[in-house]
Amino acid sequence: MPITESDIAKIAELAHLEITPEERRAFTPQIAEIVAYVEQLNELDTSLIEPATGGLTPEHERADASREDAVRPSLGQKLALDQAPDPASGHFRVPKVL
Amino acid sequence: MKDGWETIIGLEIHAQLSTESKIFCGCSTRFGDEPNANTCPVCLGLPGSLPVLNRRVVELGARAALALGLQINERSIFARKNYFYPDLPKGYQISQYDQPFSERGELEIMTAERDEGGHPKEWRPFRIRITRLHLEEDAGKNVHEGLPDVDRYSYIDLNRAGTPLAEIVTEPDFRSSWEAYDYVNYVRRALQWVGASEADMEKGNLRCEANVSVRRIGDEKFGTKVELKNLNSVRFMQRAIEYEIERQINLIESGGRVVQETRLWDERAQETRPMRSKEEAHDYRYFPEPDLPPLVVTGEFIETVRATMPELPGARLRRFVDEYKLSHSDASLLTSERALADYYERAVKASPNARAAANWVRSELLRELEAANLSAEASPVSPEELGRLLHTVEEGKINAKQAKDVLVEMFKTGKSADAVIQERGLVQMSDEGEIDRIVDEVITANPKQLEQYRAGKEALFGFFVGQVMKASKGKANPKIVNERLKAKLSQ
């Protein structure tokens, strides 16, 4: 699938990245090259292979990887907010959202 | 609704599953704690943290799915739903997408249109197809109330982030706001009934969204749909849908076009308003969650869950109608809550007959419970005691009116029926000799009325009954009084 400049613009928008028209032009062939590289995998015939979701083979899927419904200690408000750039009144404070 | 138009409604319900801890970490789901206190690297979305599924979520999800007639998939996949919002710390919500936990449900519920006063007109069965029920995590909360500079800032509380939800999506099968209303109430009741969710809209642990469109009858194509949010009670939802139907029809009839958008219900203004949002294409770029294995549910597990499920409200309602010969509306009321239905069935066992028990539970007991704001489980009058009281009425020891007062007293004091009857000296006088004596006295004391009665003024019979009851201080058995009076007056 050819990658166009409008794909790059859309990805940037979805990722909340601001890029200049120059950057857009520069990134388009670079990302196209990366995608083409990965697309080599499409040459393999995987029609008989189940997707290994979560990195597991179908046999491993059946191993129980869940936990009991038990409460464990949380960080608490102070520690949770410790690394926040702008904590206020016990909350994470951010620019106003709609 | 206006003639010639049809409404199409589909519903989405989010119900919080009743677990102690969050879906992918051990933080508490408790409501009302200090903001951000119940958080950890997993629900804060800190780098390197990994989710581990809470087993109880699967069990409660299965209960909910079975209660709504859904097929549980043996294998389902968690997926990342990507979007940016401050209350979503990871930048994605772990949800399910193309392989959900359960699918293809069908439910038959009862529904009725309502008159102006909100009273149901005629109940009829109604089928809804439920597309899916899947498992996902909740986001955090944006808080503004009571905080400084809210014109410039939003405040984020992540205690709710990671709370387990079941999202329940229907096909666009509803044709009126009342069908939607009856469905949401049914789901609420069913989820509470099987213990999957508290399903309390006021607490926010059940939220619903409605997709509403209109089309001219006969049109094949659906109209453009509008998504309604901020529906904080089932009644609000019903009103919002009603408003929206009218708005869309008026818009089209006056030459306008419905725009696909999300609108919020404003209960104070009684109208829907477009939600302000940036013009941004919704593109969630779902992909399988690489940090979680597929969720595999065995047939054995489903059977274990099924075996521990209580009889569901719909089945119980039908059984009440068949087995106890109750009217549909009585059976419906008595199965509105599991505790109440349990109470009723215990009362039936202790009572002389099932219909009388239904009447007493439905009217007298429920009134007391409501006034005291108690659930049936917490009733100070046990179902067995209520049954005992009904036996005393059946045996003619006290009359129904007295029994009502006795019940109120039992409710207030927690005393047994017999104790209250004893204390109040209410035991009915059924001794014929004694009643005869009073009847004779009354007749002798009222010669004029006796003469008129015998001359054909039969309405005076009631006067004599009243006098006898008065003389016996209300204790005489009215049936015997009637018999003896009739006999003696015509002598």
mmCIF file with all atom_site columns, C-alpha atoms in Angstrom, chain B residues 270-380:
data_model
loop_
_atom_site.group_PDB
_atom_site.id
_atom_site.type_symbol
_atom_site.label_atom_id
_atom_site.label_alt_id
_atom_site.label_comp_id
_atom_site.label_asym_id
_atom_site.label_entity_id
_atom_site.label_seq_id
_atom_site.pdbx_PDB_ins_code
_atom_site.Cartn_x
_atom_site.Cartn_y
_atom_site.Cartn_z
_atom_site.occupancy
_atom_site.B_iso_or_equiv
_atom_site.pdbx_formal_charge
_atom_site.auth_seq_id
_atom_site.auth_comp_id
_atom_site.auth_asym_id
_atom_site.auth_atom_id
_atom_site.pdbx_PDB_model_num
ATOM 1   C CA . GLN B 1 270 ? -35.446 19.627  28.901 1.00 0.00 ? 270 GLN B CA 1
ATOM 2   C CA . GLU B 1 271 ? -33.610 19.533  25.617 1.00 0.00 ? 271 GLU B CA 1
ATOM 3   C CA . THR B 1 272 ? -30.691 17.889  23.866 1.00 0.00 ? 272 THR B CA 1
ATOM 4   C CA . ARG B 1 273 ? -27.702 19.999  22.825 1.00 0.00 ? 273 ARG B CA 1
ATOM 5   C CA . PRO B 1 274 ? -24.813 19.208  20.528 1.00 0.00 ? 274 PRO B CA 1
ATOM 6   C CA . MET B 1 275 ? -21.738 18.219  22.477 1.00 0.00 ? 275 MET B CA 1
ATOM 7   C CA . ARG B 1 276 ? -18.927 20.646  21.837 1.00 0.00 ? 276 ARG B CA 1
ATOM 8   C CA . SER B 1 277 ? -16.066 18.714  20.383 1.00 0.00 ? 277 SER B CA 1
ATOM 9   C CA . LYS B 1 278 ? -13.160 19.260  18.134 1.00 0.00 ? 278 LYS B CA 1
ATOM 10  C CA . GLU B 1 279 ? -13.868 18.190  14.590 1.00 0.00 ? 279 GLU B CA 1
ATOM 11  C CA . GLU B 1 280 ? -11.799 15.077  14.744 1.00 0.00 ? 280 GLU B CA 1
ATOM 12  C CA . ALA B 1 281 ? -12.482 11.890  12.879 1.00 0.00 ? 281 ALA B CA 1
ATOM 13  C CA . HIS B 1 282 ? -13.076 9.012   15.254 1.00 0.00 ? 282 HIS B CA 1
ATOM 14  C CA . ASP B 1 283 ? -10.416 6.537   14.401 1.00 0.00 ? 283 ASP B CA 1
ATOM 15  C CA . TYR B 1 284 ? -9.744  4.289   17.333 1.00 0.00 ? 284 TYR B CA 1
ATOM 16  C CA . ARG B 1 285 ? -7.231  2.086   15.489 1.00 0.00 ? 285 ARG B CA 1
ATOM 17  C CA . TYR B 1 286 ? -8.205  -0.993  17.472 1.00 0.00 ? 286 TYR B CA 1
ATOM 18  C CA . PHE B 1 287 ? -5.596  -3.676  17.657 1.00 0.00 ? 287 PHE B CA 1
ATOM 19  C CA . PRO B 1 288 ? -5.177  -6.792  19.844 1.00 0.00 ? 288 PRO B CA 1
ATOM 20  C CA . GLU B 1 289 ? -3.789  -5.992  23.296 1.00 0.00 ? 289 GLU B CA 1
ATOM 21  C CA . PRO B 1 290 ? -0.308  -7.546  23.212 1.00 0.00 ? 290 PRO B CA 1
ATOM 22  C CA . ASP B 1 291 ? 0.002   -7.554  27.011 1.00 0.00 ? 291 ASP B CA 1
ATOM 23  C CA . LEU B 1 292 ? -2.948  -9.872  27.610 1.00 0.00 ? 292 LEU B CA 1
ATOM 24  C CA . PRO B 1 293 ? -3.484  -13.425 26.420 1.00 0.00 ? 293 PRO B CA 1
ATOM 25  C CA . PRO B 1 294 ? -6.773  -14.302 24.773 1.00 0.00 ? 294 PRO B CA 1
ATOM 26  C CA . LEU B 1 295 ? -9.540  -14.879 27.294 1.00 0.00 ? 295 LEU B CA 1
ATOM 27  C CA . VAL B 1 296 ? -10.418 -18.569 27.118 1.00 0.00 ? 296 VAL B CA 1
ATOM 28  C CA . VAL B 1 297 ? -13.647 -19.665 28.771 1.00 0.00 ? 297 VAL B CA 1
ATOM 29  C CA . THR B 1 298 ? -14.412 -23.376 28.941 1.00 0.00 ? 298 THR B CA 1
ATOM 30  C CA . GLY B 1 299 ? -17.839 -24.926 28.578 1.00 0.00 ? 299 GLY B CA 1
ATOM 31  C CA . GLU B 1 300 ? -17.300 -26.382 32.013 1.00 0.00 ? 300 GLU B CA 1
ATOM 32  C CA . PHE B 1 301 ? -16.795 -22.926 33.490 1.00 0.00 ? 301 PHE B CA 1
ATOM 33  C CA . ILE B 1 302 ? -19.964 -21.655 31.835 1.00 0.00 ? 302 ILE B CA 1
ATOM 34  C CA . GLU B 1 303 ? -21.908 -24.604 33.240 1.00 0.00 ? 303 GLU B CA 1
ATOM 35  C CA . THR B 1 304 ? -20.537 -23.946 36.729 1.00 0.00 ? 304 THR B CA 1
ATOM 36  C CA . VAL B 1 305 ? -21.660 -20.339 36.502 1.00 0.00 ? 305 VAL B CA 1
ATOM 37  C CA . ARG B 1 306 ? -25.042 -21.366 35.110 1.00 0.00 ? 306 ARG B CA 1
ATOM 38  C CA . ALA B 1 307 ? -25.532 -23.819 37.965 1.00 0.00 ? 307 ALA B CA 1
ATOM 39  C CA . THR B 1 308 ? -25.102 -21.066 40.547 1.00 0.00 ? 308 THR B CA 1
ATOM 40  C CA . MET B 1 309 ? -27.434 -18.640 38.801 1.00 0.00 ? 309 MET B CA 1
ATOM 41  C CA . PRO B 1 310 ? -30.713 -17.862 40.498 1.00 0.00 ? 310 PRO B CA 1
ATOM 42  C CA . GLU B 1 311 ? -33.941 -18.299 38.559 1.00 0.00 ? 311 GLU B CA 1
ATOM 43  C CA . LEU B 1 312 ? -34.086 -15.235 36.318 1.00 0.00 ? 312 LEU B CA 1
ATOM 44  C CA . PRO B 1 313 ? -36.714 -12.539 36.766 1.00 0.00 ? 313 PRO B CA 1
ATOM 45  C CA . GLY B 1 314 ? -38.540 -13.293 33.514 1.00 0.00 ? 314 GLY B CA 1
ATOM 46  C CA . ALA B 1 315 ? -38.804 -17.004 34.263 1.00 0.00 ? 315 ALA B CA 1
ATOM 47  C CA . ARG B 1 316 ? -39.842 -16.302 37.803 1.00 0.00 ? 316 ARG B CA 1
ATOM 48  C CA . LEU B 1 317 ? -42.506 -13.861 36.684 1.00 0.00 ? 317 LEU B CA 1
ATOM 49  C CA . ARG B 1 318 ? -44.009 -16.475 34.362 1.00 0.00 ? 318 ARG B CA 1
ATOM 50  C CA . ARG B 1 319 ? -43.890 -19.071 37.126 1.00 0.00 ? 319 ARG B CA 1
ATOM 51  C CA . PHE B 1 320 ? -45.651 -16.701 39.535 1.00 0.00 ? 320 PHE B CA 1
ATOM 52  C CA . VAL B 1 321 ? -48.432 -16.270 36.988 1.00 0.00 ? 321 VAL B CA 1
ATOM 53  C CA . ASP B 1 322 ? -48.745 -20.035 36.355 1.00 0.00 ? 322 ASP B CA 1
ATOM 54  C CA . GLU B 1 323 ? -48.128 -21.439 39.777 1.00 0.00 ? 323 GLU B CA 1
ATOM 55  C CA . TYR B 1 324 ? -49.726 -18.819 42.013 1.00 0.00 ? 324 TYR B CA 1
ATOM 56  C CA . LYS B 1 325 ? -52.314 -17.543 39.531 1.00 0.00 ? 325 LYS B CA 1
ATOM 57  C CA . LEU B 1 326 ? -51.176 -13.955 39.931 1.00 0.00 ? 326 LEU B CA 1
ATOM 58  C CA . SER B 1 327 ? -52.004 -11.190 37.474 1.00 0.00 ? 327 SER B CA 1
ATOM 59  C CA . HIS B 1 328 ? -49.177 -10.107 35.242 1.00 0.00 ? 328 HIS B CA 1
ATOM 60  C CA . SER B 1 329 ? -48.841 -6.766  36.958 1.00 0.00 ? 329 SER B CA 1
ATOM 61  C CA . ASP B 1 330 ? -48.710 -8.342  40.444 1.00 0.00 ? 330 ASP B CA 1
ATOM 62  C CA . ALA B 1 331 ? -46.156 -10.905 39.322 1.00 0.00 ? 331 ALA B CA 1
ATOM 63  C CA . SER B 1 332 ? -44.132 -8.185  37.658 1.00 0.00 ? 332 SER B CA 1
ATOM 64  C CA . LEU B 1 333 ? -44.102 -6.050  40.776 1.00 0.00 ? 333 LEU B CA 1
ATOM 65  C CA . LEU B 1 334 ? -43.211 -8.983  43.028 1.00 0.00 ? 334 LEU B CA 1
ATOM 66  C CA . THR B 1 335 ? -40.302 -9.940  40.798 1.00 0.00 ? 335 THR B CA 1
ATOM 67  C CA . SER B 1 336 ? -38.992 -6.394  40.501 1.00 0.00 ? 336 SER B CA 1
ATOM 68  C CA . GLU B 1 337 ? -36.310 -7.293  43.043 1.00 0.00 ? 337 GLU B CA 1
ATOM 69  C CA . ARG B 1 338 ? -34.929 -10.659 43.935 1.00 0.00 ? 338 ARG B CA 1
ATOM 70  C CA . ALA B 1 339 ? -35.221 -10.046 47.674 1.00 0.00 ? 339 ALA B CA 1
ATOM 71  C CA . LEU B 1 340 ? -38.890 -9.167  47.287 1.00 0.00 ? 340 LEU B CA 1
ATOM 72  C CA . ALA B 1 341 ? -39.595 -12.253 45.169 1.00 0.00 ? 341 ALA B CA 1
ATOM 73  C CA . ASP B 1 342 ? -37.824 -14.425 47.758 1.00 0.00 ? 342 ASP B CA 1
ATOM 74  C CA . TYR B 1 343 ? -39.857 -12.803 50.503 1.00 0.00 ? 343 TYR B CA 1
ATOM 75  C CA . TYR B 1 344 ? -43.076 -13.440 48.659 1.00 0.00 ? 344 TYR B CA 1
ATOM 76  C CA . GLU B 1 345 ? -42.322 -17.093 48.064 1.00 0.00 ? 345 GLU B CA 1
ATOM 77  C CA . ARG B 1 346 ? -41.527 -17.677 51.721 1.00 0.00 ? 346 ARG B CA 1
ATOM 78  C CA . ALA B 1 347 ? -44.743 -15.880 52.646 1.00 0.00 ? 347 ALA B CA 1
ATOM 79  C CA . VAL B 1 348 ? -46.696 -18.114 50.261 1.00 0.00 ? 348 VAL B CA 1
ATOM 80  C CA . LYS B 1 349 ? -45.413 -21.217 52.034 1.00 0.00 ? 349 LYS B CA 1
ATOM 81  C CA . ALA B 1 350 ? -46.596 -19.820 55.349 1.00 0.00 ? 350 ALA B CA 1
ATOM 82  C CA . SER B 1 351 ? -49.928 -18.460 54.103 1.00 0.00 ? 351 SER B CA 1
ATOM 83  C CA . PRO B 1 352 ? -53.355 -19.970 53.541 1.00 0.00 ? 352 PRO B CA 1
ATOM 84  C CA . ASN B 1 353 ? -53.321 -18.879 49.908 1.00 0.00 ? 353 ASN B CA 1
ATOM 85  C CA . ALA B 1 354 ? -50.891 -17.431 47.390 1.00 0.00 ? 354 ALA B CA 1
ATOM 86  C CA . ARG B 1 355 ? -53.092 -14.659 46.025 1.00 0.00 ? 355 ARG B CA 1
ATOM 87  C CA . ALA B 1 356 ? -53.870 -13.252 49.444 1.00 0.00 ? 356 ALA B CA 1
ATOM 88  C CA . ALA B 1 357 ? -50.167 -13.322 50.225 1.00 0.00 ? 357 ALA B CA 1
ATOM 89  C CA . ALA B 1 358 ? -49.499 -11.443 46.981 1.00 0.00 ? 358 ALA B CA 1
ATOM 90  C CA . ASN B 1 359 ? -52.036 -8.765  47.854 1.00 0.00 ? 359 ASN B CA 1
ATOM 91  C CA . TRP B 1 360 ? -50.610 -8.266  51.299 1.00 0.00 ? 360 TRP B CA 1
ATOM 92  C CA . VAL B 1 361 ? -46.992 -8.165  50.214 1.00 0.00 ? 361 VAL B CA 1
ATOM 93  C CA . ARG B 1 362 ? -47.762 -5.919  47.249 1.00 0.00 ? 362 ARG B CA 1
ATOM 94  C CA . SER B 1 363 ? -49.825 -3.344  49.078 1.00 0.00 ? 363 SER B CA 1
ATOM 95  C CA . GLU B 1 364 ? -49.539 -3.406  52.874 1.00 0.00 ? 364 GLU B CA 1
ATOM 96  C CA . LEU B 1 365 ? -45.992 -4.667  53.298 1.00 0.00 ? 365 LEU B CA 1
ATOM 97  C CA . LEU B 1 366 ? -44.469 -2.688  50.429 1.00 0.00 ? 366 LEU B CA 1
ATOM 98  C CA . ARG B 1 367 ? -46.023 0.497   51.732 1.00 0.00 ? 367 ARG B CA 1
ATOM 99  C CA . GLU B 1 368 ? -44.390 -0.007  55.118 1.00 0.00 ? 368 GLU B CA 1
ATOM 100 C CA . LEU B 1 369 ? -41.080 -0.967  53.546 1.00 0.00 ? 369 LEU B CA 1
ATOM 101 C CA . GLU B 1 370 ? -41.091 2.076   51.324 1.00 0.00 ? 370 GLU B CA 1
ATOM 102 C CA . ALA B 1 371 ? -42.011 4.408   54.169 1.00 0.00 ? 371 ALA B CA 1
ATOM 103 C CA . ALA B 1 372 ? -39.153 2.992   56.237 1.00 0.00 ? 372 ALA B CA 1
ATOM 104 C CA . ASN B 1 373 ? -36.856 2.900   53.212 1.00 0.00 ? 373 ASN B CA 1
ATOM 105 C CA . LEU B 1 374 ? -36.068 -0.759  53.786 1.00 0.00 ? 374 LEU B CA 1
ATOM 106 C CA . SER B 1 375 ? -35.530 -3.624  51.390 1.00 0.00 ? 375 SER B CA 1
ATOM 107 C CA . ALA B 1 376 ? -37.587 -6.796  51.732 1.00 0.00 ? 376 ALA B CA 1
ATOM 108 C CA . GLU B 1 377 ? -34.585 -8.588  53.242 1.00 0.00 ? 377 GLU B CA 1
ATOM 109 C CA . ALA B 1 378 ? -34.540 -6.122  56.095 1.00 0.00 ? 378 ALA B CA 1
ATOM 110 C CA . SER B 1 379 ? -38.274 -6.305  56.813 1.00 0.00 ? 379 SER B CA 1
ATOM 111 C CA . PRO B 1 380 ? -38.935 -6.388  60.563 1.00 0.00 ? 380 PRO B CA 1
#
